[in-house]
Short mmCIF file of C-alpha atoms and ligand atoms in Angstrom, two decimals:
data_model
loop_
_atom_site.label_atom_id
_atom_site.label_comp_id
_atom_site.label_asym_id
_atom_site.label_seq_id
_atom_site.Cartn_x
_atom_site.Cartn_y
_atom_site.Cartn_z
CA MET D 1 -2.91 22.65 -6.49
CA ALA D 2 -1.26 22.73 -3.06
CA ARG D 3 -2.97 20.65 -0.41
CA SER D 4 -2.85 21.13 3.29
CA THR D 5 -3.24 17.46 4.22
CA GLU D 6 -0.73 14.75 3.53
CA TYR D 7 -1.48 11.22 2.40
CA ARG D 8 -1.51 8.20 4.66
CA PHE D 9 -0.42 4.82 3.34
CA CYS D 10 -1.56 1.26 3.84
CA VAL D 11 -0.76 -2.29 2.67
CA GLY D 12 -2.02 -5.79 3.44
CA PRO D 13 -0.13 -8.87 4.66
CA TRP D 14 -0.69 -10.49 1.23
CA ASN D 15 1.42 -7.75 -0.37
CA PHE D 16 4.51 -9.37 1.20
CA SER D 17 3.96 -12.34 -1.06
CA GLU D 18 6.46 -15.08 -1.76
CA GLY D 19 6.42 -15.42 -5.52
CA ARG D 20 4.01 -18.32 -6.02
CA ASP D 21 2.09 -18.26 -9.30
CA PRO D 22 -0.23 -20.81 -10.98
CA TYR D 23 2.83 -22.38 -12.67
CA GLY D 24 5.37 -22.53 -9.89
CA PRO D 25 6.00 -22.47 -6.16
CA GLU D 26 7.27 -19.75 -3.84
CA THR D 27 10.66 -18.19 -4.59
CA ARG D 28 11.14 -16.50 -1.20
CA PRO D 29 10.63 -17.82 2.35
CA ALA D 30 7.37 -16.95 4.15
CA GLN D 31 7.68 -14.30 6.85
CA SER D 32 5.74 -14.03 10.10
CA PHE D 33 2.99 -11.49 10.76
CA ASP D 34 5.31 -9.71 13.22
CA TRP D 35 7.98 -9.40 10.54
CA LYS D 36 5.43 -7.85 8.15
CA LEU D 37 4.12 -5.45 10.77
CA ASP D 38 7.63 -4.37 11.60
CA ALA D 39 8.49 -3.88 7.90
CA LEU D 40 5.30 -1.89 7.28
CA LYS D 41 6.17 0.45 10.15
CA LYS D 42 9.78 0.89 9.02
CA LEU D 43 8.57 1.79 5.52
CA GLY D 44 6.40 4.57 6.97
CA PHE D 45 2.98 2.99 6.37
CA GLU D 46 0.32 3.82 8.93
CA ALA D 47 -2.34 1.18 8.42
CA MET D 48 -2.78 -2.45 7.48
CA MET D 49 -5.68 -3.91 5.49
CA PHE D 50 -6.91 -7.40 6.33
CA HIS D 51 -8.83 -10.29 4.90
CA ASP D 52 -10.87 -11.92 7.68
CA ASP D 53 -8.47 -14.86 7.69
CA ASP D 54 -5.40 -12.60 7.72
CA ALA D 55 -6.81 -11.24 10.99
CA VAL D 56 -7.82 -14.68 12.32
CA PRO D 57 -6.00 -17.51 10.51
CA ASP D 58 -7.95 -20.75 9.84
CA ILE D 59 -11.12 -18.86 10.62
CA ASP D 60 -13.51 -21.61 9.54
CA THR D 61 -12.10 -24.07 12.10
CA LYS D 62 -12.73 -21.72 15.06
CA SER D 63 -15.78 -20.92 17.19
CA ALA D 64 -17.32 -17.44 17.00
CA ALA D 65 -16.02 -16.71 20.52
CA GLN D 66 -12.49 -17.83 19.61
CA VAL D 67 -12.55 -15.67 16.43
CA LEU D 68 -13.48 -12.58 18.44
CA LYS D 69 -10.87 -13.37 21.10
CA GLU D 70 -8.14 -13.54 18.46
CA ALA D 71 -9.44 -10.35 16.82
CA ARG D 72 -9.19 -8.59 20.19
CA GLU D 73 -5.59 -9.84 20.59
CA LEU D 74 -4.76 -8.48 17.14
CA ARG D 75 -6.34 -5.13 18.02
CA ARG D 76 -4.12 -4.88 21.11
CA ARG D 77 -1.08 -5.76 19.01
CA LEU D 78 -1.92 -3.10 16.40
CA ASP D 79 -2.72 -0.46 19.03
CA GLY D 80 0.61 -1.20 20.70
CA GLU D 81 2.40 -0.48 17.42
CA GLY D 82 0.27 2.57 16.54
CA ILE D 83 -0.98 0.91 13.34
CA ALA D 84 -4.65 1.18 12.30
CA ALA D 85 -6.72 -1.54 10.64
CA GLU D 86 -7.97 0.12 7.45
CA MET D 87 -10.56 -2.48 6.44
CA VAL D 88 -11.52 -6.12 6.70
CA ALA D 89 -12.56 -8.17 3.65
CA PRO D 90 -14.24 -11.60 3.75
CA ARG D 91 -12.01 -13.94 1.75
CA LEU D 92 -14.91 -15.82 0.21
CA TRP D 93 -13.04 -17.23 -2.74
CA PHE D 94 -10.91 -19.84 -0.95
CA ALA D 95 -13.50 -21.95 0.85
CA PRO D 96 -14.85 -25.21 -0.64
CA GLU D 97 -18.33 -23.78 -0.01
CA THR D 98 -17.76 -20.99 -2.56
CA ILE D 99 -16.52 -22.98 -5.55
CA ASP D 100 -19.60 -21.82 -7.50
CA GLY D 101 -19.49 -18.32 -6.01
CA GLY D 102 -20.53 -17.03 -2.59
CA PHE D 103 -23.54 -14.74 -2.64
CA THR D 104 -24.50 -15.86 -6.17
CA SER D 105 -23.91 -19.60 -5.78
CA ASN D 106 -26.67 -21.71 -7.26
CA ASP D 107 -26.78 -23.66 -3.96
CA PRO D 108 -28.78 -21.87 -1.21
CA LYS D 109 -26.74 -23.62 1.54
CA GLN D 110 -23.54 -22.14 0.17
CA ARG D 111 -25.11 -18.69 -0.19
CA ARG D 112 -25.97 -18.90 3.52
CA TYR D 113 -22.31 -19.76 4.29
CA ALA D 114 -21.17 -16.66 2.36
CA ILE D 115 -23.56 -14.36 4.22
CA ASP D 116 -22.76 -15.85 7.64
CA ARG D 117 -19.04 -15.52 7.02
CA SER D 118 -19.50 -11.90 5.88
CA ARG D 119 -21.46 -11.11 9.03
CA GLN D 120 -18.61 -12.53 11.07
CA CYS D 121 -16.26 -10.31 9.08
CA LEU D 122 -18.28 -7.28 10.21
CA ASP D 123 -17.85 -8.41 13.83
CA ILE D 124 -14.08 -8.68 13.33
CA ALA D 125 -13.95 -5.22 11.74
CA ARG D 126 -15.81 -3.71 14.71
CA VAL D 127 -13.28 -5.26 17.11
CA LEU D 128 -10.39 -3.97 14.98
CA GLY D 129 -11.86 -0.45 15.08
CA THR D 130 -12.75 0.03 11.42
CA ASP D 131 -16.18 0.54 9.84
CA LEU D 132 -14.91 -0.36 6.36
CA ILE D 133 -15.68 -3.74 4.80
CA VAL D 134 -14.14 -4.38 1.39
CA LEU D 135 -15.97 -6.73 -0.95
CA TRP D 136 -13.93 -8.02 -3.84
CA LEU D 137 -16.66 -10.16 -5.39
CA ALA D 138 -14.15 -12.65 -6.74
CA ARG D 139 -16.32 -15.60 -7.77
CA GLU D 140 -19.59 -13.68 -8.21
CA GLY D 141 -19.77 -14.17 -11.96
CA THR D 142 -19.73 -16.99 -14.46
CA TYR D 143 -17.42 -19.31 -16.31
CA LEU D 144 -20.39 -20.21 -18.47
CA ARG D 145 -23.04 -17.66 -19.45
CA GLU D 146 -25.91 -20.16 -19.23
CA SER D 147 -25.06 -21.32 -15.68
CA LYS D 148 -26.45 -18.24 -13.90
CA SER D 149 -28.47 -15.16 -14.71
CA CYS D 150 -27.17 -11.64 -14.20
CA GLY D 151 -30.60 -10.37 -13.09
CA ARG D 152 -31.03 -13.10 -10.48
CA SER D 153 -27.42 -12.63 -9.34
CA THR D 154 -28.02 -8.90 -8.92
CA GLU D 155 -30.98 -9.72 -6.64
CA LEU D 156 -28.83 -12.15 -4.64
CA LEU D 157 -26.03 -9.60 -4.31
CA VAL D 158 -28.49 -6.98 -3.04
CA GLN D 159 -29.85 -9.49 -0.49
CA ALA D 160 -26.31 -10.15 0.72
CA LEU D 161 -25.45 -6.44 0.95
CA ASP D 162 -28.72 -5.83 2.82
CA ALA D 163 -27.95 -8.63 5.29
CA MET D 164 -24.56 -7.02 6.03
CA LEU D 165 -26.03 -3.52 6.34
CA ALA D 166 -28.64 -4.86 8.79
CA HIS D 167 -26.03 -6.74 10.83
CA ASP D 168 -24.02 -3.63 11.66
CA LYS D 169 -25.78 -0.28 11.37
CA LYS D 170 -22.49 1.65 11.29
CA ALA D 171 -20.49 -0.39 8.79
CA ARG D 172 -19.74 0.89 5.30
CA LEU D 173 -19.48 -1.60 2.45
CA CYS D 174 -16.86 -0.85 -0.12
CA ILE D 175 -17.19 -2.81 -3.37
CA GLU D 176 -13.90 -3.47 -5.22
CA PRO D 177 -14.89 -4.15 -8.85
CA LYS D 178 -12.81 -6.34 -11.14
CA PRO D 179 -14.06 -7.46 -14.55
CA ASN D 180 -12.51 -10.94 -14.73
CA GLU D 181 -10.09 -13.37 -13.06
CA PRO D 182 -10.87 -15.74 -11.52
CA MET D 183 -14.15 -15.55 -13.45
CA ASP D 184 -14.66 -15.20 -17.19
CA HIS D 185 -17.09 -12.35 -16.49
CA ALA D 186 -17.79 -10.79 -13.08
CA TYR D 187 -21.19 -9.32 -12.28
CA ILE D 188 -19.77 -6.09 -10.81
CA PRO D 189 -16.98 -5.27 -13.26
CA THR D 190 -16.69 -1.46 -12.92
CA ILE D 191 -17.28 1.44 -10.56
CA GLY D 192 -20.47 2.28 -12.44
CA HIS D 193 -21.86 -1.16 -11.57
CA ALA D 194 -20.77 -0.83 -7.93
CA LEU D 195 -22.43 2.56 -7.49
CA ALA D 196 -25.54 1.39 -9.31
CA ILE D 197 -26.06 -1.69 -7.15
CA ALA D 198 -25.59 0.50 -4.06
CA GLN D 199 -28.83 2.26 -5.03
CA LEU D 200 -30.83 -0.98 -4.76
CA THR D 201 -29.80 -1.65 -1.16
CA ARG D 202 -31.60 -0.70 2.04
CA ASP D 203 -29.03 2.02 2.81
CA PRO D 204 -27.30 3.31 -0.36
CA LYS D 205 -25.34 5.88 1.67
CA ARG D 206 -23.34 3.08 3.28
CA VAL D 207 -22.38 1.31 0.07
CA GLY D 208 -19.43 2.77 -1.81
CA ALA D 209 -16.41 1.70 -3.78
CA LEU D 210 -12.72 0.91 -3.83
CA ILE D 211 -10.84 1.38 -7.09
CA GLU D 212 -7.85 -0.72 -7.99
CA SER D 213 -5.79 0.68 -10.89
CA ALA D 214 -5.15 -2.77 -12.42
CA HIS D 215 -8.81 -3.76 -12.24
CA ALA D 216 -9.87 -0.61 -14.12
CA ILE D 217 -7.22 -1.27 -16.77
CA LEU D 218 -8.43 -4.88 -17.09
CA ALA D 219 -11.90 -3.45 -17.78
CA GLY D 220 -10.36 -1.37 -20.59
CA LEU D 221 -10.92 1.83 -18.60
CA ASP D 222 -8.69 4.66 -17.43
CA PRO D 223 -8.24 4.38 -13.64
CA SER D 224 -8.11 8.19 -13.26
CA ASP D 225 -11.58 8.48 -14.83
CA GLU D 226 -12.89 5.74 -12.56
CA ILE D 227 -11.46 7.62 -9.55
CA ASP D 228 -12.90 10.94 -10.72
CA PHE D 229 -16.33 9.38 -11.31
CA ALA D 230 -16.46 7.76 -7.85
CA MET D 231 -15.25 10.99 -6.21
CA SER D 232 -18.10 12.88 -7.94
CA PHE D 233 -20.48 10.73 -5.87
CA GLY D 234 -18.43 11.02 -2.66
CA LYS D 235 -18.11 7.24 -2.85
CA LEU D 236 -14.40 6.52 -3.11
CA TRP D 237 -13.62 5.17 0.34
CA SER D 238 -10.45 3.25 -0.42
CA LEU D 239 -7.93 2.86 -3.18
CA HIS D 240 -5.59 0.10 -4.39
CA LEU D 241 -2.92 1.72 -6.49
CA ASN D 242 -0.76 -0.55 -8.62
CA ASP D 243 -0.08 -1.08 -12.32
CA GLN D 244 -0.98 -3.45 -15.10
CA ASN D 245 0.56 -3.98 -18.52
CA GLY D 246 -2.52 -4.39 -20.72
CA LEU D 247 -5.10 -7.15 -20.83
CA LYS D 248 -3.53 -10.17 -19.20
CA PHE D 249 -3.55 -11.80 -15.76
CA ASP D 250 -3.85 -9.42 -12.80
CA GLN D 251 -0.25 -8.28 -12.41
CA ASP D 252 -0.29 -6.02 -9.32
CA LYS D 253 2.88 -4.27 -10.50
CA PRO D 254 4.44 -1.42 -8.52
CA PHE D 255 2.58 1.85 -8.96
CA GLY D 256 3.74 3.59 -12.16
CA SER D 257 5.72 0.56 -13.35
CA ALA D 258 3.85 -0.03 -16.63
CA ASN D 259 2.56 3.44 -17.48
CA LEU D 260 3.87 6.47 -15.66
CA ARG D 261 1.48 8.84 -17.40
CA VAL D 262 -1.57 6.83 -16.35
CA ALA D 263 -0.17 6.84 -12.80
CA PHE D 264 0.39 10.62 -12.98
CA ASN D 265 -3.21 11.18 -14.04
CA GLN D 266 -4.48 9.13 -11.11
CA VAL D 267 -2.45 11.25 -8.70
CA ARG D 268 -3.65 14.48 -10.38
CA VAL D 269 -7.27 13.44 -9.85
CA LEU D 270 -6.63 12.48 -6.22
CA GLU D 271 -5.07 15.89 -5.65
CA ARG D 272 -7.85 17.79 -7.41
CA THR D 273 -10.70 15.94 -5.72
CA GLY D 274 -9.16 15.92 -2.24
CA TYR D 275 -8.95 12.14 -1.75
CA GLY D 276 -7.65 11.42 1.75
CA ARG D 277 -9.12 14.47 3.41
CA LYS D 278 -11.80 12.41 5.13
CA GLY D 279 -9.22 9.96 6.43
CA GLU D 280 -9.13 7.64 3.41
CA TYR D 281 -5.86 5.77 2.94
CA VAL D 282 -3.76 5.26 -0.16
CA CYS D 283 -3.20 1.50 -0.26
CA PHE D 284 -0.76 -0.23 -2.57
CA ASP D 285 -2.07 -3.62 -3.71
CA VAL D 286 1.27 -4.56 -5.23
CA HIS D 287 3.37 -7.72 -5.25
CA PRO D 288 7.12 -8.26 -5.74
CA PHE D 289 8.10 -9.68 -9.11
CA ARG D 290 8.60 -13.45 -8.84
CA THR D 291 12.32 -12.92 -9.56
CA THR D 292 12.79 -10.71 -6.49
CA LYS D 293 15.46 -11.83 -4.01
CA MET D 294 14.66 -11.82 -0.31
CA GLU D 295 16.94 -8.84 0.33
CA HIS D 296 14.83 -6.80 -2.13
CA ALA D 297 11.46 -8.13 -0.98
CA LEU D 298 10.17 -4.77 0.29
CA LYS D 299 11.23 -2.69 -2.71
CA HIS D 300 7.84 -2.88 -4.47
CA LEU D 301 6.23 -1.17 -1.46
CA GLU D 302 8.98 1.37 -0.90
CA ASN D 303 9.14 2.18 -4.62
CA SER D 304 5.36 2.48 -5.08
CA ARG D 305 5.23 5.01 -2.26
CA LYS D 306 8.28 6.86 -3.61
CA THR D 307 6.75 7.07 -7.11
CA PHE D 308 3.43 8.21 -5.69
CA LEU D 309 5.08 11.05 -3.75
CA ARG D 310 7.18 12.07 -6.77
CA LEU D 311 3.98 12.22 -8.81
CA VAL D 312 2.30 14.34 -6.12
CA GLU D 313 5.15 16.84 -6.66
CA LYS D 314 4.59 16.60 -10.41
CA ALA D 315 0.85 17.19 -9.99
CA ARG D 316 1.51 20.23 -7.80
CA SER D 317 4.05 21.73 -10.18
CA TYR D 318 2.00 21.02 -13.32
CA PRO D 319 2.05 24.14 -15.55
CA THR D 320 -1.70 24.70 -15.34
CA LYS D 321 -1.69 28.15 -16.98
CA ALA D 322 0.23 26.99 -20.02
CA ALA D 323 -1.94 23.89 -20.23
CA ASP D 324 -5.14 25.96 -20.03
CA ALA D 325 -3.93 28.24 -22.85
CA LEU D 326 -3.26 25.20 -25.05
CA ILE D 327 -6.70 23.78 -24.21
CA ALA D 328 -8.36 27.12 -25.08
CA ASP D 329 -6.53 27.06 -28.43
CA ARG D 330 -7.52 23.40 -29.01
CA ASN D 331 -3.82 22.71 -29.34
CA TYR D 332 -3.89 19.23 -27.89
CA GLN D 333 -0.81 18.34 -29.90
CA ASP D 334 1.33 20.64 -27.77
CA LEU D 335 -0.67 19.80 -24.63
CA ASP D 336 0.44 16.20 -25.13
CA GLN D 337 4.07 17.32 -25.40
CA LEU D 338 3.72 19.61 -22.38
CA VAL D 339 2.70 16.61 -20.26
CA ILE D 340 5.58 14.54 -21.61
CA GLU D 341 8.12 17.32 -20.99
CA HIS D 342 6.72 17.85 -17.49
CA LEU D 343 7.09 14.17 -16.63
CA LEU D 344 10.58 14.01 -18.15
CA GLY D 345 11.78 17.23 -16.56
C1 XUL I 1 -7.79 -9.15 -6.05
C2 XUL I 1 -7.57 -8.06 -5.11
C3 XUL I 1 -7.75 -8.41 -3.67
C4 XUL I 1 -8.55 -7.39 -2.93
C5 XUL I 1 -8.81 -7.68 -1.49
O1 XUL I 1 -7.50 -8.85 -7.35
O2 XUL I 1 -7.22 -6.98 -5.49
O3 XUL I 1 -6.49 -8.55 -3.08
O4 XUL I 1 -7.90 -6.16 -2.98
O5 XUL I 1 -9.57 -8.79 -1.30
MN1 MN I 2 -7.12 -5.00 -4.56
#
């Protein structure tokens, strides 16, 4: 299973979070963008992912010209540090306009806001030198089944994707499915839904997917199967590795923290399918535990990367021959133990 290429790693500014949760305030002081960029470099990461308002803070208060000017300044700053922008994602879930959803809002004025803001996000991405737009469709779903229709929302989502595809003929749209939170039910909960809606757009080739381990687990699915499925279509363009302890709030734990075997299987699939060979990054969408002291505030990133690389070694040294013999003999009992022994060894 040896691979010639090595992996490249990426995180976003929000992954240096300060411990706030819905029930309590921050537990660590906020750090500047420069501090985060410096930390990312020291940890050996090569790219940063951005929401549109990570790239240009207070974006809605600024003119289009000012937004592009600030994006150009950021590009110079990143180039100077040798750090790439992996993607830009419109943060549609914060604005007062998107309380009832962005693209699927019941109010046409607010749907227009969501599309205009997404178009501006494409302009920012072009300036930052990336063709990848990530769409976590946070509020595109319902709290109440009767308030919207899934069929109508699918049409509205396709219209929005089409508007983005028309705005920039080179951009690729990468849908990041998540089944719930903040919504009761999201309209694009799994990779299957993301790849299916791509087919309804004006340019299906430019609509793909991003898998986040925790989101797949929240959908009751195995993230390694989701990865394998998307790779079968050549549609896995980004990846948010992390971990999640069962069906609860989105935990964004360090990679491998809750279930090492599930993490191992994700790495095995990445190795087998050659993820990263076309320049895709391995991103860690992880957060420090709320209890984390400032002096340990980068450990979740360092440790996720360390675990990932250890699991790459484990994937490469997996006793394939012995495993194949057990599979041929339908001896899954011992296959199970072989995996356990391999991970323990
Ligand atoms: C939300 C989530 C986001 C996206 C980027 O659960 O994962 O941080 O990755 O918008
Ligand atoms: Mn994510």
